[in-house]
Amino acid sequence: MLEGLREAVRKFLGGGSTYKDSVEEFIRDLQRELIRADVNVALVKRLSDAIRQRALEQEPPPGVSRRDWFLKIVYEELVKVFGGEEPPSVEPRKVPWVILLVGVQGSGKTTTAGKLARFYSARGYRVGLVETDTYRPGALEQLRTLAQMSGALFYGEPAGRAEEIASRGVKELESRGAQVIIVDTAGRHGYGDEQALLDEMRRIADAVSPDEVALVVDAAIGQRAFDLARRFHEATPIGTIIVTKLDGTAKGGGVLSAVAATGARVKFVGTGEKVDELEPFDPQGFVSRIMG
Ligand code: GDP
């Protein structure tokens, strides 16, 4: 994703043409890369305008070359597009910290629940996992196994109402000393069926009063994530977003920028199927990497 950006930076610093021509050429390369990564065209236009305007109006500070200064502007504007300067905090602000995972079927919720268990266990928290998905055969055993792999506590029931299982699960794991409790849900909807997803989220949230509701989104949906993320962000003030399967798509730029444009925060990204392939998302680190 956005692999061509490094080359554009190299070309720009190599500087065959005049500064102004190089800026225009760089902006064209940047636009092509972003659109290839599925970033929204209107967003790309706004970003280009902002970069061009600053490049023409602002003078570099003493001792800094114009080309280095220009790349600093590009970096700053890209960081804004991908979520801003502050990386989201991943530390629980109290214990127990209850995270409710929601998302459409197949987005990677159960896998992510296992990854979060690993992540927080590795940071020294006693973690508990609750499975409320009674529809998908195998979800219960999948999560139980993931819990065992991370030394996490586990609660699940093979049948019943999700909100009741969630409520019993959180209570029981709390009484067993869990400090981070992750509740996995069924999410038997498809993309475009936001209302059903939000209704399910509300029902279960009412039962367990989560400290955080994390929406799990498959990176392959690219900029189409905008509507889902926007409605989710409006529906809950404690919402964060986890983007999965960033390793398997060229549309990662689309999903990350679309989420940021809604004002929601991407907190983690999934970068593979394995249990340790989850990273806190840091927009500055991400932009530094893609610019090389
Ligand atoms: P759920 O229906 O939302 O619970 O989705 P699952 O957790 O069962 O995941 C669906 C599929 O996505 C599984 O095959 C997972 O291995 C795969 N998956 C989940 N996260 C990632 C990721 O970050 N990268 C890759 N490549 N695959 C993932």
Coordinates of C-alpha atoms and ligand atoms in Angstrom, one line a residue:
M1 CA 0.0 0.0 0.0
L2 CA 1.3 3.4 -1.0
E3 CA 4.6 1.8 -1.9
G4 CA 5.2 4.3 -4.7
L5 CA 5.4 7.2 -2.3
R6 CA 9.0 6.5 -1.3
E7 CA 10.0 6.6 -4.9
A8 CA 8.2 10.0 -5.4
V9 CA 10.1 11.4 -2.4
R10 CA 13.4 10.2 -3.8
K11 CA 12.6 11.7 -7.2
F12 CA 11.6 15.0 -5.6
L13 CA 14.8 15.2 -3.5
G14 CA 16.9 14.2 -6.6
G15 CA 15.5 17.4 -8.1
G16 CA 16.0 17.5 -11.9
S17 CA 13.5 20.3 -12.5
T18 CA 12.8 23.7 -10.9
Y19 CA 11.3 23.7 -7.4
K20 CA 7.9 24.6 -8.6
D21 CA 7.8 21.9 -11.3
S22 CA 9.1 19.4 -8.8
V23 CA 6.3 20.3 -6.4
E24 CA 3.7 19.9 -9.1
E25 CA 5.2 16.6 -10.2
F26 CA 5.3 15.3 -6.6
I27 CA 1.7 16.3 -6.0
R28 CA 0.7 14.4 -9.1
D29 CA 2.6 11.3 -8.0
L30 CA 1.0 11.6 -4.5
Q31 CA -2.5 11.9 -5.9
R32 CA -2.0 8.8 -8.1
E33 CA -0.7 6.8 -5.1
L34 CA -3.5 7.8 -2.8
I35 CA -6.2 7.1 -5.3
R36 CA -4.6 3.7 -6.1
A37 CA -4.9 3.1 -2.3
D38 CA -8.6 3.9 -2.5
V39 CA -8.4 7.3 -0.7
N40 CA -11.5 9.4 -1.6
V41 CA -11.0 11.6 -4.6
A42 CA -12.4 14.7 -2.9
L43 CA -10.1 14.1 0.1
V44 CA -7.1 13.8 -2.2
K45 CA -8.1 17.1 -3.9
R46 CA -8.4 18.9 -0.5
L47 CA -5.0 17.5 0.6
S48 CA -3.3 18.6 -2.6
D49 CA -4.7 22.1 -2.4
A50 CA -3.6 22.4 1.3
I51 CA -0.1 21.2 0.4
R52 CA 0.2 23.4 -2.6
Q53 CA -1.0 26.5 -0.7
R54 CA 1.4 26.0 2.2
A55 CA 4.3 25.2 -0.2
L56 CA 3.7 28.5 -2.1
E57 CA 2.9 30.7 0.8
Q58 CA 5.2 29.6 3.6
E59 CA 8.9 30.2 3.7
P60 CA 11.3 27.5 5.2
P61 CA 12.9 28.4 8.5
P62 CA 16.5 29.5 8.3
G63 CA 18.9 26.7 7.5
V64 CA 16.2 24.3 6.1
S65 CA 16.2 23.7 2.4
R66 CA 12.9 24.3 0.5
R67 CA 12.7 20.7 -0.6
D68 CA 13.1 19.4 3.0
W69 CA 10.6 22.0 4.1
F70 CA 8.1 20.9 1.4
L71 CA 8.4 17.3 2.5
K72 CA 7.7 18.3 6.1
I73 CA 4.5 20.0 4.9
V74 CA 3.5 16.9 3.0
Y75 CA 4.2 14.8 6.1
E76 CA 2.1 17.0 8.4
E77 CA -0.8 17.1 6.0
L78 CA -0.8 13.3 5.5
V79 CA -0.7 12.8 9.2
K80 CA -3.9 14.9 9.4
V81 CA -5.5 12.7 6.7
F82 CA -4.6 9.5 8.6
G83 CA -5.8 10.5 12.0
G84 CA -3.8 13.3 13.5
E85 CA -0.8 13.6 15.8
E86 CA -1.9 11.9 18.9
P87 CA -1.8 8.1 18.8
P88 CA -4.8 6.7 20.6
S89 CA -4.1 5.4 24.1
V90 CA -4.3 1.7 24.5
E91 CA -4.0 1.6 28.3
P92 CA -7.1 0.8 30.2
R93 CA -8.1 3.9 32.2
K94 CA -9.6 1.8 35.0
V95 CA -9.9 -1.9 35.9
P96 CA -11.8 -3.9 35.0
W97 CA -11.9 -2.4 31.5
V98 CA -14.7 -3.9 29.4
I99 CA -14.3 -3.8 25.6
L100 CA -17.2 -4.8 23.5
L101 CA -16.3 -5.9 20.0
V102 CA -18.8 -5.4 17.2
G103 CA -18.6 -5.7 13.5
V104 CA -20.1 -7.5 10.5
Q105 CA -19.7 -11.2 10.1
G106 CA -16.2 -12.2 8.8
S107 CA -14.6 -8.8 9.6
G108 CA -12.2 -10.6 12.0
K109 CA -13.9 -10.0 15.5
T110 CA -13.1 -13.4 17.0
T111 CA -9.5 -13.4 15.7
T112 CA -9.1 -9.8 17.0
A113 CA -10.5 -10.8 20.4
G114 CA -7.8 -13.4 20.7
K115 CA -5.2 -10.9 19.5
L116 CA -6.3 -8.3 22.1
A117 CA -6.1 -11.0 24.8
R118 CA -2.5 -11.7 23.8
F119 CA -1.7 -7.9 23.6
Y120 CA -3.1 -7.1 27.1
S121 CA -1.8 -10.3 28.7
A122 CA 1.7 -9.4 27.4
R123 CA 1.3 -6.0 29.1
G124 CA 0.7 -7.7 32.4
Y125 CA -3.1 -7.5 32.6
R126 CA -5.2 -10.5 33.7
V127 CA -7.5 -10.8 30.6
G128 CA -10.9 -12.4 30.2
L129 CA -12.7 -13.3 27.0
V130 CA -16.5 -13.7 26.7
E131 CA -18.0 -15.4 23.6
T132 CA -21.7 -14.4 22.9
D133 CA -21.8 -15.7 19.3
T134 CA -24.1 -18.7 19.4
Y135 CA -24.8 -18.7 15.7
R136 CA -21.5 -19.6 14.2
P137 CA -20.6 -23.2 15.0
G138 CA -17.0 -23.2 16.2
A139 CA -16.9 -19.6 17.5
L140 CA -17.0 -20.8 21.1
E141 CA -14.2 -23.3 20.7
Q142 CA -12.2 -20.9 18.5
L143 CA -12.2 -18.3 21.3
R144 CA -11.7 -20.8 24.1
T145 CA -8.5 -22.0 22.3
L146 CA -7.3 -18.4 21.7
A147 CA -7.9 -17.7 25.4
Q148 CA -5.9 -20.7 26.5
M149 CA -3.0 -19.7 24.2
S150 CA -2.8 -16.4 26.0
G151 CA -3.4 -17.6 29.4
A152 CA -6.7 -15.6 29.5
L153 CA -9.8 -16.5 31.4
F154 CA -12.8 -17.6 29.3
Y155 CA -16.6 -17.6 29.5
G156 CA -19.1 -18.8 26.9
E157 CA -22.4 -20.6 26.5
P158 CA -23.4 -22.7 23.6
A159 CA -26.9 -21.2 23.3
G160 CA -28.9 -18.4 24.7
R161 CA -29.4 -14.6 24.3
A162 CA -26.2 -12.7 23.5
E163 CA -26.9 -9.9 26.0
E164 CA -27.6 -12.4 28.8
I165 CA -24.5 -14.4 28.1
A166 CA -22.5 -11.2 27.9
S167 CA -23.8 -10.0 31.3
R168 CA -23.2 -13.3 33.0
G169 CA -19.8 -13.6 31.4
V170 CA -18.6 -10.1 32.5
K171 CA -19.8 -10.7 36.0
E172 CA -18.2 -14.0 36.3
L173 CA -14.8 -12.9 34.8
E174 CA -14.8 -9.8 37.0
S175 CA -15.3 -12.0 40.1
R176 CA -12.4 -14.2 38.9
G177 CA -10.1 -11.1 38.8
A178 CA -10.1 -10.2 35.1
Q179 CA -8.7 -6.7 34.6
V180 CA -9.4 -6.4 30.8
I181 CA -12.6 -8.1 29.6
I182 CA -13.2 -8.5 25.9
V183 CA -16.7 -9.4 24.7
D184 CA -17.0 -11.0 21.3
T185 CA -20.3 -10.7 19.4
A186 CA -22.0 -12.5 16.5
G187 CA -22.5 -9.6 14.1
R188 CA -24.6 -11.6 11.7
H189 CA -25.0 -8.7 9.2
G190 CA -23.4 -7.6 6.0
Y191 CA -21.8 -4.3 5.1
G192 CA -24.6 -1.8 4.3
D193 CA -26.7 -3.2 7.2
E194 CA -25.5 -0.7 9.7
Q195 CA -28.8 -0.4 11.6
A196 CA -28.9 -4.1 12.5
L197 CA -25.3 -3.8 13.7
L198 CA -26.0 -0.7 15.8
D199 CA -29.1 -2.3 17.3
E200 CA -27.1 -5.4 18.4
M201 CA -24.4 -3.2 19.8
R202 CA -27.0 -1.2 21.9
R203 CA -28.6 -4.3 23.2
I204 CA -25.4 -5.8 24.4
A205 CA -24.0 -2.5 25.6
D206 CA -27.1 -1.9 27.7
A207 CA -26.4 -5.3 29.4
V208 CA -22.7 -4.9 30.2
S209 CA -22.0 -1.1 30.2
P210 CA -18.7 -1.4 28.3
D211 CA -15.9 1.1 28.8
E212 CA -15.1 0.9 25.1
V213 CA -17.0 -0.3 22.1
A214 CA -14.6 -1.3 19.3
L215 CA -15.9 -1.6 15.8
V216 CA -13.9 -4.2 13.7
V217 CA -13.6 -3.3 10.0
D218 CA -12.1 -5.3 7.2
A219 CA -9.5 -3.1 5.4
A220 CA -10.7 -4.5 2.1
I221 CA -13.8 -2.4 2.1
G222 CA -11.5 0.7 1.7
Q223 CA -13.2 4.1 1.6
R224 CA -16.6 2.4 1.8
A225 CA -15.9 2.3 5.6
F226 CA -16.9 5.9 5.8
D227 CA -20.6 5.4 6.2
L228 CA -20.3 2.6 8.7
A229 CA -17.6 4.5 10.7
R230 CA -19.6 7.7 10.6
R231 CA -22.8 6.1 11.9
F232 CA -20.9 4.1 14.5
H233 CA -19.1 7.3 15.7
E234 CA -22.3 9.1 16.0
A235 CA -24.0 6.3 17.9
T236 CA -21.5 5.9 20.7
P237 CA -19.1 8.3 22.4
I238 CA -16.9 5.5 23.6
G239 CA -16.3 4.0 20.2
T240 CA -12.9 3.1 18.7
I241 CA -12.1 1.3 15.5
I242 CA -9.9 -1.7 14.7
V243 CA -9.0 -2.2 11.1
T244 CA -8.2 -5.9 10.2
K245 CA -6.5 -7.5 7.3
L246 CA -4.4 -4.5 6.4
D247 CA -1.9 -7.1 5.1
G248 CA -4.2 -8.4 2.5
T249 CA -5.3 -5.4 0.5
A250 CA -4.2 -2.4 -1.5
K251 CA -7.1 -0.4 -0.1
G252 CA -5.6 0.3 3.4
G253 CA -5.2 4.0 2.6
G254 CA -8.9 4.2 1.8
V255 CA -10.1 2.6 5.1
L256 CA -7.7 4.5 7.3
S257 CA -8.4 7.9 5.8
A258 CA -12.2 7.3 5.6
V259 CA -12.3 6.5 9.4
A260 CA -10.2 9.5 10.2
A261 CA -12.5 11.7 8.1
T262 CA -15.5 10.7 10.3
G263 CA -13.6 11.9 13.5
A264 CA -13.4 8.3 14.8
R265 CA -10.0 6.9 15.9
V266 CA -8.3 3.8 14.6
K267 CA -6.9 2.2 17.7
F268 CA -5.4 -1.0 16.4
V269 CA -4.6 -2.6 13.0
G270 CA -4.5 -6.3 12.3
T271 CA -1.7 -7.2 10.0
G272 CA -2.0 -11.0 9.6
E273 CA -3.9 -14.1 10.8
K274 CA -1.5 -14.9 13.7
V275 CA -2.4 -14.0 17.2
D276 CA 0.5 -11.5 17.6
E277 CA -0.2 -9.7 14.4
L278 CA -2.0 -6.7 15.9
E279 CA -0.4 -3.3 16.4
P280 CA -1.6 0.0 18.0
F281 CA -2.1 2.4 15.1
D282 CA 0.0 5.5 15.1
P283 CA -0.7 7.9 12.2
Q284 CA 2.7 9.6 12.5
G285 CA 4.6 6.3 12.4
F286 CA 2.4 5.1 9.6
V287 CA 3.1 8.3 7.5
S288 CA 6.8 8.2 8.3
R289 CA 6.9 4.6 7.0
I290 CA 5.1 5.2 3.8
M291 CA 7.3 8.3 3.0
G292 CA 10.4 6.2 3.7
Ligands
GDP1 P1 -15.6 -12.8 12.7 O1 -16.7 -13.5 11.9 O2 -15.8 -11.3 12.6 O3 -15.5 -13.3 14.1 O4 -14.3 -13.1 11.9 P2 -13.1 -14.1 12.2 O5 -12.3 -13.7 13.4 O6 -13.6 -15.5 12.2 O7 -12.1 -13.9 10.9 C1 -12.5 -14.1 9.6 C2 -11.3 -14.4 8.8 O8 -10.4 -13.3 8.7 C3 -10.4 -15.6 9.4 O9 -10.0 -16.4 8.3 C4 -9.2 -14.8 10.0 O10 -8.1 -15.6 10.0 C5 -9.1 -13.7 9.1 N1 -8.4 -12.5 9.7 C6 -8.7 -11.8 10.8 N2 -7.9 -10.8 11.0 C7 -7.0 -10.8 10.0 C8 -5.8 -10.0 9.7 O11 -5.5 -9.0 10.3 N3 -5.1 -10.4 8.6 C9 -5.5 -11.5 7.8 N4 -4.7 -11.8 6.7 N5 -6.6 -12.3 8.1 C10 -7.3 -11.9 9.2

